[in-house]
Short mmCIF file of C-alpha atoms in Angstrom, two decimals:
data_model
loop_
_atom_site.label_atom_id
_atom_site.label_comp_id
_atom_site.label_asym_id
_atom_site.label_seq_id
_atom_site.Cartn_x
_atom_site.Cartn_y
_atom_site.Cartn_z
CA UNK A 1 27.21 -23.58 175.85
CA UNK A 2 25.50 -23.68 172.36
CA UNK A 3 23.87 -27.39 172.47
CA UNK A 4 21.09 -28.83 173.07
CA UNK A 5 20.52 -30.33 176.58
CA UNK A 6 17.71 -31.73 178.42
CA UNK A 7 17.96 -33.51 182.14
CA UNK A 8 15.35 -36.37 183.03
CA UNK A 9 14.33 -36.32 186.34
CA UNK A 10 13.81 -39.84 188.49
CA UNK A 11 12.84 -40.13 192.07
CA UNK A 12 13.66 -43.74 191.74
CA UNK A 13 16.14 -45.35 189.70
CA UNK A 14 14.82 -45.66 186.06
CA UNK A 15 15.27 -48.61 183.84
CA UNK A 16 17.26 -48.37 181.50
CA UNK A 17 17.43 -50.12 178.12
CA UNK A 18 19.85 -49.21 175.85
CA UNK A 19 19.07 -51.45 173.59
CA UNK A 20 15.08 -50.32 173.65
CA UNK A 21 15.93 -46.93 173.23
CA UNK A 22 18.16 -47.46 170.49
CA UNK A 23 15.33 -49.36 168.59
CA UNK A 24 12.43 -47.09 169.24
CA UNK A 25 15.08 -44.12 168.02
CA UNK A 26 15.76 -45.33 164.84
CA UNK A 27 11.70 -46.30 164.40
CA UNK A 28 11.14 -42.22 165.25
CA UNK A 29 13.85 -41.10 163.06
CA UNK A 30 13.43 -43.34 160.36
CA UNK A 31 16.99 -44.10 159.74
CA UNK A 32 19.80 -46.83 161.72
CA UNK A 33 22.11 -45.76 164.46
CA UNK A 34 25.96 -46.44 165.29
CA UNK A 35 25.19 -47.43 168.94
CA UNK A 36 28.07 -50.03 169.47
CA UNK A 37 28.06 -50.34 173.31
CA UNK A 38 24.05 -50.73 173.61
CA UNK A 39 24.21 -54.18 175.63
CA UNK A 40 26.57 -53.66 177.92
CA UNK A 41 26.59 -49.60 178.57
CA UNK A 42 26.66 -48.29 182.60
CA UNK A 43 26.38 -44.62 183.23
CA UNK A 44 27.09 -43.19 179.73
CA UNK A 45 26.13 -43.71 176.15
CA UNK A 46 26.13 -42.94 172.43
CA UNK A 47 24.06 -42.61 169.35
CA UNK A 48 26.04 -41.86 166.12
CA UNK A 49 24.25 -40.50 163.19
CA UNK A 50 26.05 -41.69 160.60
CA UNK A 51 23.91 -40.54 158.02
CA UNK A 52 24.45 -37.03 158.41
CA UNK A 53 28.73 -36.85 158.49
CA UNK A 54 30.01 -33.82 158.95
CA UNK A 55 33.23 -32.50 156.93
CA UNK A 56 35.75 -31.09 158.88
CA UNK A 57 39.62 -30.23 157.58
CA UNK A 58 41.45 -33.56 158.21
CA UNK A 59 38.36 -36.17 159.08
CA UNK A 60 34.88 -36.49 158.58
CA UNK A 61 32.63 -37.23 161.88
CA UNK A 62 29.36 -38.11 162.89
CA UNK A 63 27.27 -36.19 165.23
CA UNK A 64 26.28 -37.95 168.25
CA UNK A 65 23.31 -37.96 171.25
CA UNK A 66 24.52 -38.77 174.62
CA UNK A 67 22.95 -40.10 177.45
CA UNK A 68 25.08 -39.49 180.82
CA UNK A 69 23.55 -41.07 183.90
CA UNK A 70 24.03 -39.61 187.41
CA UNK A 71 22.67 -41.07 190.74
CA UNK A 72 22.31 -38.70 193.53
CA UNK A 73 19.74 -35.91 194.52
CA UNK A 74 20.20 -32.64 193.13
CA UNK A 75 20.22 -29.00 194.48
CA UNK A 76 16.92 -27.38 194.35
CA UNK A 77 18.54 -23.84 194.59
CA UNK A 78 20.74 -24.64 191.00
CA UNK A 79 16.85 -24.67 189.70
CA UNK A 80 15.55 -21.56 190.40
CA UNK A 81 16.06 -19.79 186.80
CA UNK A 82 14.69 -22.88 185.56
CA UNK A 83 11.56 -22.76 187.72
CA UNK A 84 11.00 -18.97 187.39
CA UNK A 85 10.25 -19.39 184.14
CA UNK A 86 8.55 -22.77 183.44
CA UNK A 87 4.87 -21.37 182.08
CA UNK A 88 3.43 -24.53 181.42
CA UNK A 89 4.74 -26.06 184.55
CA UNK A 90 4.01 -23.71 187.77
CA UNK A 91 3.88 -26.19 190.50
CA UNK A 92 7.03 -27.58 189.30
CA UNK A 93 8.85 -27.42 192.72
CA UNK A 94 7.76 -29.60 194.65
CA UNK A 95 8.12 -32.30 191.80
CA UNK A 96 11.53 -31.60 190.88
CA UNK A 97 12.88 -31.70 194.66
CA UNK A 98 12.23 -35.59 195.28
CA UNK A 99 14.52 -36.06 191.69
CA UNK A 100 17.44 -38.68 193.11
CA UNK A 101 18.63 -39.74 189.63
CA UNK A 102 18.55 -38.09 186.90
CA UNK A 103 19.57 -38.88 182.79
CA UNK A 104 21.27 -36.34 181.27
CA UNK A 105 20.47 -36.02 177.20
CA UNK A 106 23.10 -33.85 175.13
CA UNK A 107 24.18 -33.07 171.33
CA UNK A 108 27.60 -33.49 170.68
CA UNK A 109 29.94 -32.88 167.50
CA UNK A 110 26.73 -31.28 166.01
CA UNK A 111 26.70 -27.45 165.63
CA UNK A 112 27.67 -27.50 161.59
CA UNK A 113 24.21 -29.33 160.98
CA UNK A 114 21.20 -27.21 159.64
CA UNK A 115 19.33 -26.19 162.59
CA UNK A 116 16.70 -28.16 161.38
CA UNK A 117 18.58 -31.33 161.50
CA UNK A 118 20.25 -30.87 165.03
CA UNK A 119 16.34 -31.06 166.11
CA UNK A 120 15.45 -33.50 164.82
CA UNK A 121 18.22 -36.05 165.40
CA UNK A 122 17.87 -34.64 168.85
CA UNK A 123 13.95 -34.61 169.66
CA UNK A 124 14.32 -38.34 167.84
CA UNK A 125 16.67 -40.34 171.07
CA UNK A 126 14.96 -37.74 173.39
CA UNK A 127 11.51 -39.09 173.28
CA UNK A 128 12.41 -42.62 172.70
CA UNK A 129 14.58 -42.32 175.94
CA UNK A 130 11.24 -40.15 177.79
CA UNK A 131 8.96 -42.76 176.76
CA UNK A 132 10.65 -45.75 177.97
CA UNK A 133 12.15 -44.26 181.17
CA UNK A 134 9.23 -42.42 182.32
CA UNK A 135 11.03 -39.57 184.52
CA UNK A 136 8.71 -37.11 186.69
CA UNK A 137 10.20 -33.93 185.41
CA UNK A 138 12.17 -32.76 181.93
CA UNK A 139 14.54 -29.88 182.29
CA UNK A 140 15.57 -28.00 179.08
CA UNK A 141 18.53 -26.02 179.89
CA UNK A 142 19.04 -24.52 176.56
CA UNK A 143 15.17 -23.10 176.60
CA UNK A 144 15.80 -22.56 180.39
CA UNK A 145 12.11 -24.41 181.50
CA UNK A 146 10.59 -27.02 183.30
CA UNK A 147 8.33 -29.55 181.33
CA UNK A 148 5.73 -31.70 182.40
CA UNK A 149 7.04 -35.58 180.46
CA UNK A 150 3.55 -36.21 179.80
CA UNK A 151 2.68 -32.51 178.19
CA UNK A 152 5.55 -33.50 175.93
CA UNK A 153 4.76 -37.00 174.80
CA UNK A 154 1.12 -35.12 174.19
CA UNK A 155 2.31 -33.18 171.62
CA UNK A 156 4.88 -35.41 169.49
CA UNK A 157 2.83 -35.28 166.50
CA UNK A 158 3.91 -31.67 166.26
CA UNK A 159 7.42 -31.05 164.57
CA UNK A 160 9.56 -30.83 167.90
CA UNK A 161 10.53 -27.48 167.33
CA UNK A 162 6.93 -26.80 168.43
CA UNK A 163 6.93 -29.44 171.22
CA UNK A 164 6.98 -28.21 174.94
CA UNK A 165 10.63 -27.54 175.54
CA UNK A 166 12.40 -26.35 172.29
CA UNK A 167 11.74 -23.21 172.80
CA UNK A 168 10.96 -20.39 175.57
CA UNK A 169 9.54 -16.94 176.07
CA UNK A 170 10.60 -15.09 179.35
CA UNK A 171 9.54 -12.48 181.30
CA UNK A 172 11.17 -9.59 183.31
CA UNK A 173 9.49 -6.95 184.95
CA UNK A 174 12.08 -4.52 184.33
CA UNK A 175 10.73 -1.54 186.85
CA UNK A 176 7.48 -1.55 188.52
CA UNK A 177 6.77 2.67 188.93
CA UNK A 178 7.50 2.73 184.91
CA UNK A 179 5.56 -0.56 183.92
CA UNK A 180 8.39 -1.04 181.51
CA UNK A 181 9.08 -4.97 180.37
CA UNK A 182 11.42 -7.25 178.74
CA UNK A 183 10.48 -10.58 177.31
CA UNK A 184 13.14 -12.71 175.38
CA UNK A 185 13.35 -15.96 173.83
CA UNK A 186 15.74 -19.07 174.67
CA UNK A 187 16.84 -22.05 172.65
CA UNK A 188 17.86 -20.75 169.39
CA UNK A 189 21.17 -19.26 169.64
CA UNK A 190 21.59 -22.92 171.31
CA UNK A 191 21.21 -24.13 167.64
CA UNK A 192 23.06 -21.33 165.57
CA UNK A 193 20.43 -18.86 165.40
CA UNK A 194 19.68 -15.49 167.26
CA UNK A 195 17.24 -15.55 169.96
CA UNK A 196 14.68 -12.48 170.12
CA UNK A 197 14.38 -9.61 172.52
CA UNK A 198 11.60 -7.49 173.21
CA UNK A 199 11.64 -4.06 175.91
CA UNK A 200 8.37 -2.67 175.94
CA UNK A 201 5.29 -0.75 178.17
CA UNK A 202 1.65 -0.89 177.51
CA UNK A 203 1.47 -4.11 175.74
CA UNK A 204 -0.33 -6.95 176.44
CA UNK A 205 2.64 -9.59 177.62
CA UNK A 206 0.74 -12.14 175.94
CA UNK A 207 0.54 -10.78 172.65
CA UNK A 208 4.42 -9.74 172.66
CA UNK A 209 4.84 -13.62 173.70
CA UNK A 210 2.86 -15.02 170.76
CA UNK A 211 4.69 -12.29 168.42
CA UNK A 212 8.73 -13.58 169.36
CA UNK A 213 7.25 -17.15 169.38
CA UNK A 214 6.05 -16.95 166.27
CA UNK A 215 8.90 -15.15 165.09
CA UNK A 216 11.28 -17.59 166.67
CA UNK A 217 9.86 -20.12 164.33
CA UNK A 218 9.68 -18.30 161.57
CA UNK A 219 13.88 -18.00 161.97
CA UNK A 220 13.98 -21.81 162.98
CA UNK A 221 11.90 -22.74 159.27
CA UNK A 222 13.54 -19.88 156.89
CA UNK A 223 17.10 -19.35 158.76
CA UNK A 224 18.33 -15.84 159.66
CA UNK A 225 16.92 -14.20 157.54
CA UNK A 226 15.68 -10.88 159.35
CA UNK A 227 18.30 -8.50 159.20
CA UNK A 228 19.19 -5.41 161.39
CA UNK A 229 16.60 -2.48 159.73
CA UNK A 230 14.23 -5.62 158.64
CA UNK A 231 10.64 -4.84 159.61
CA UNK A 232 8.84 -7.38 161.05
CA UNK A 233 4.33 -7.04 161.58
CA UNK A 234 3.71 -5.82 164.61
CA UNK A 235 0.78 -6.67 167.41
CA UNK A 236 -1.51 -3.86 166.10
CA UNK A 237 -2.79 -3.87 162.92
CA UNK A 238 -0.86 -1.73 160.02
CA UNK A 239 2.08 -1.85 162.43
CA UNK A 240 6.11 -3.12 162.06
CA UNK A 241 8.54 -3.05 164.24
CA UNK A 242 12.21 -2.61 163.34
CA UNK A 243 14.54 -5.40 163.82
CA UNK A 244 18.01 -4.88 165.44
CA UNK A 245 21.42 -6.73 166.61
CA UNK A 246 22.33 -5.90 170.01
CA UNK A 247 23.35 -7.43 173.51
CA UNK A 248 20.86 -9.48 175.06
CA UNK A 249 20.09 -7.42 178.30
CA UNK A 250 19.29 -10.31 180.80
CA UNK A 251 22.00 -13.49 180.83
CA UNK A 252 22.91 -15.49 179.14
CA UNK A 253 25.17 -13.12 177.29
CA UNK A 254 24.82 -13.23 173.35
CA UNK A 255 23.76 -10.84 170.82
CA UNK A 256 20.21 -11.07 170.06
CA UNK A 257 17.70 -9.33 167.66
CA UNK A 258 15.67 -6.76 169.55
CA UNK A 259 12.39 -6.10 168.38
CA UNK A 260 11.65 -2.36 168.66
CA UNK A 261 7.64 -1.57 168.65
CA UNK A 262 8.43 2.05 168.36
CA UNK A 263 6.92 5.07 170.45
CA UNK A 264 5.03 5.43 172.94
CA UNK A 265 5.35 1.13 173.70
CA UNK A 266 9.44 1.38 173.20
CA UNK A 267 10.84 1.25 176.70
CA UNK A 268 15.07 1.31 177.40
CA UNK A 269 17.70 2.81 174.99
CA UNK A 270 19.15 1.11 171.92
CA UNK A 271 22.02 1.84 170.72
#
């Protein structure tokens, strides 16, 4: 599903303050949200933001941010693509299993927005709701990772796009007797852009990382503009690597841009 969704995690039941969260929303965002069932809301609840309608054939709408509420302990196994991959977050486990409640936070009504806008409104209700709820563990499904709350409240001064969360690199080893790689990104085709694919050998992991992060925000900032045949620089110096539409080769399935460093560090076919 292309939206942007993040679960808190509680081992007790949080507090909840509707009314708080609405407030300290509209402080981070700088503008006023529809929120008419604040006081008296139970297990779910909206934020319209009305100040960025959207046209469609026979109405105009506003994109919302829900909060969905859900009180019982969740399945550790349902986490373990989650956990796999959650860099900043290793020991995440342990934490996660004692989570008996848990607040759900979701776009809705939101995909014709600039990417840059669905982030924003976004990031905006999910910290207010993180720092007045205080779970023990954030779960971005749509970057596929597990994120320390307080590693993200440490780094709201950045534009959230850069926060912990937004976005993800993986990595696969592909096949151990031919050292051959794949490392992909997650979280922007979840916004209307193409996430980044990488099969290599003989690179440093880290440096491929850096290179589809960096390119992943480049995309986020400029839109798509890399086309298939676009160059893009490479990890060593003088090089580019040639930009491509294909399928992504690991799940979810969507059609990525595969960045091909060219022989002898290529690894797989493209078509």
């Amino acid at each position: 599903m292309e939206i942007q969704i993040v679960e808190l995690h509680f081992a007790t039941e949080p507090r909840c303050n509707y009314l708080a969260i609405k407030a300290r929303a509209e402080t981070l965002l700088g503008e006023e949200l529809d929120a008419p069932d604040a006081g008296s809301a139970k297990g779910a609840f909206l934020f319209f933001h009305k100040q960025h309608p959207i046209q469609l054939k026979d109405a105009v709408i506003a994109p919302q941010t829900a909060l969905l509420r859900a009180n019982k302990p969740i399945n550790i196994d349902g986490y373990a693509d989650d956990i796999q991959q959650s860099w900043g977050f290793r020991d995440c486990e342990p934490v996660l299993s004692t989570s008996k409640h848990t607040i759900l936070v979701t776009e809705m009504m939101a995909r014709q927005l600039p990417a840059p806008d669905r982030v924003q409104l976004f990031h905006g209700v999910l910290q207010a709701v993180i720092e007045l709820t205080k779970p023990i563990a954030l779960v971005f499904k749509h970057s596929q990772q597990v994120v320390k709350p307080h590693a993200y409240l440490d780094n709201v001064a950045d534009v959230p796009i850069l926060r912990p969360g937004s976005l993800n690199v993986r990595f696969f080893n592909i096949s151990n007797s031919s050292g051959d790689m794949l490392m992909d990104t997650r979280g922007l085709s979840e916004i209307g852009l193409h996430d980044l694919q990488c099969h290599f050998r003989d690179l440093d992991p880290n440096d491929v990382s850096r290179l589809l992060f960096n390119t992943a925000v480049y995309l986020f900032e400029n839109g798509p503009v890399i086309e298939s045949g676009n160059t893009v620089t490479g990890i060593e110096e003088g090089s580019k690597w040639v930009c491509q539409f294909e399928n992504a080769l690991v799940a979810p399935e969507r059609e990525v841009l595969d960045l091909n460093p060219g022989p002898p560090y290529a690894a797989g076919g493209r078509e």
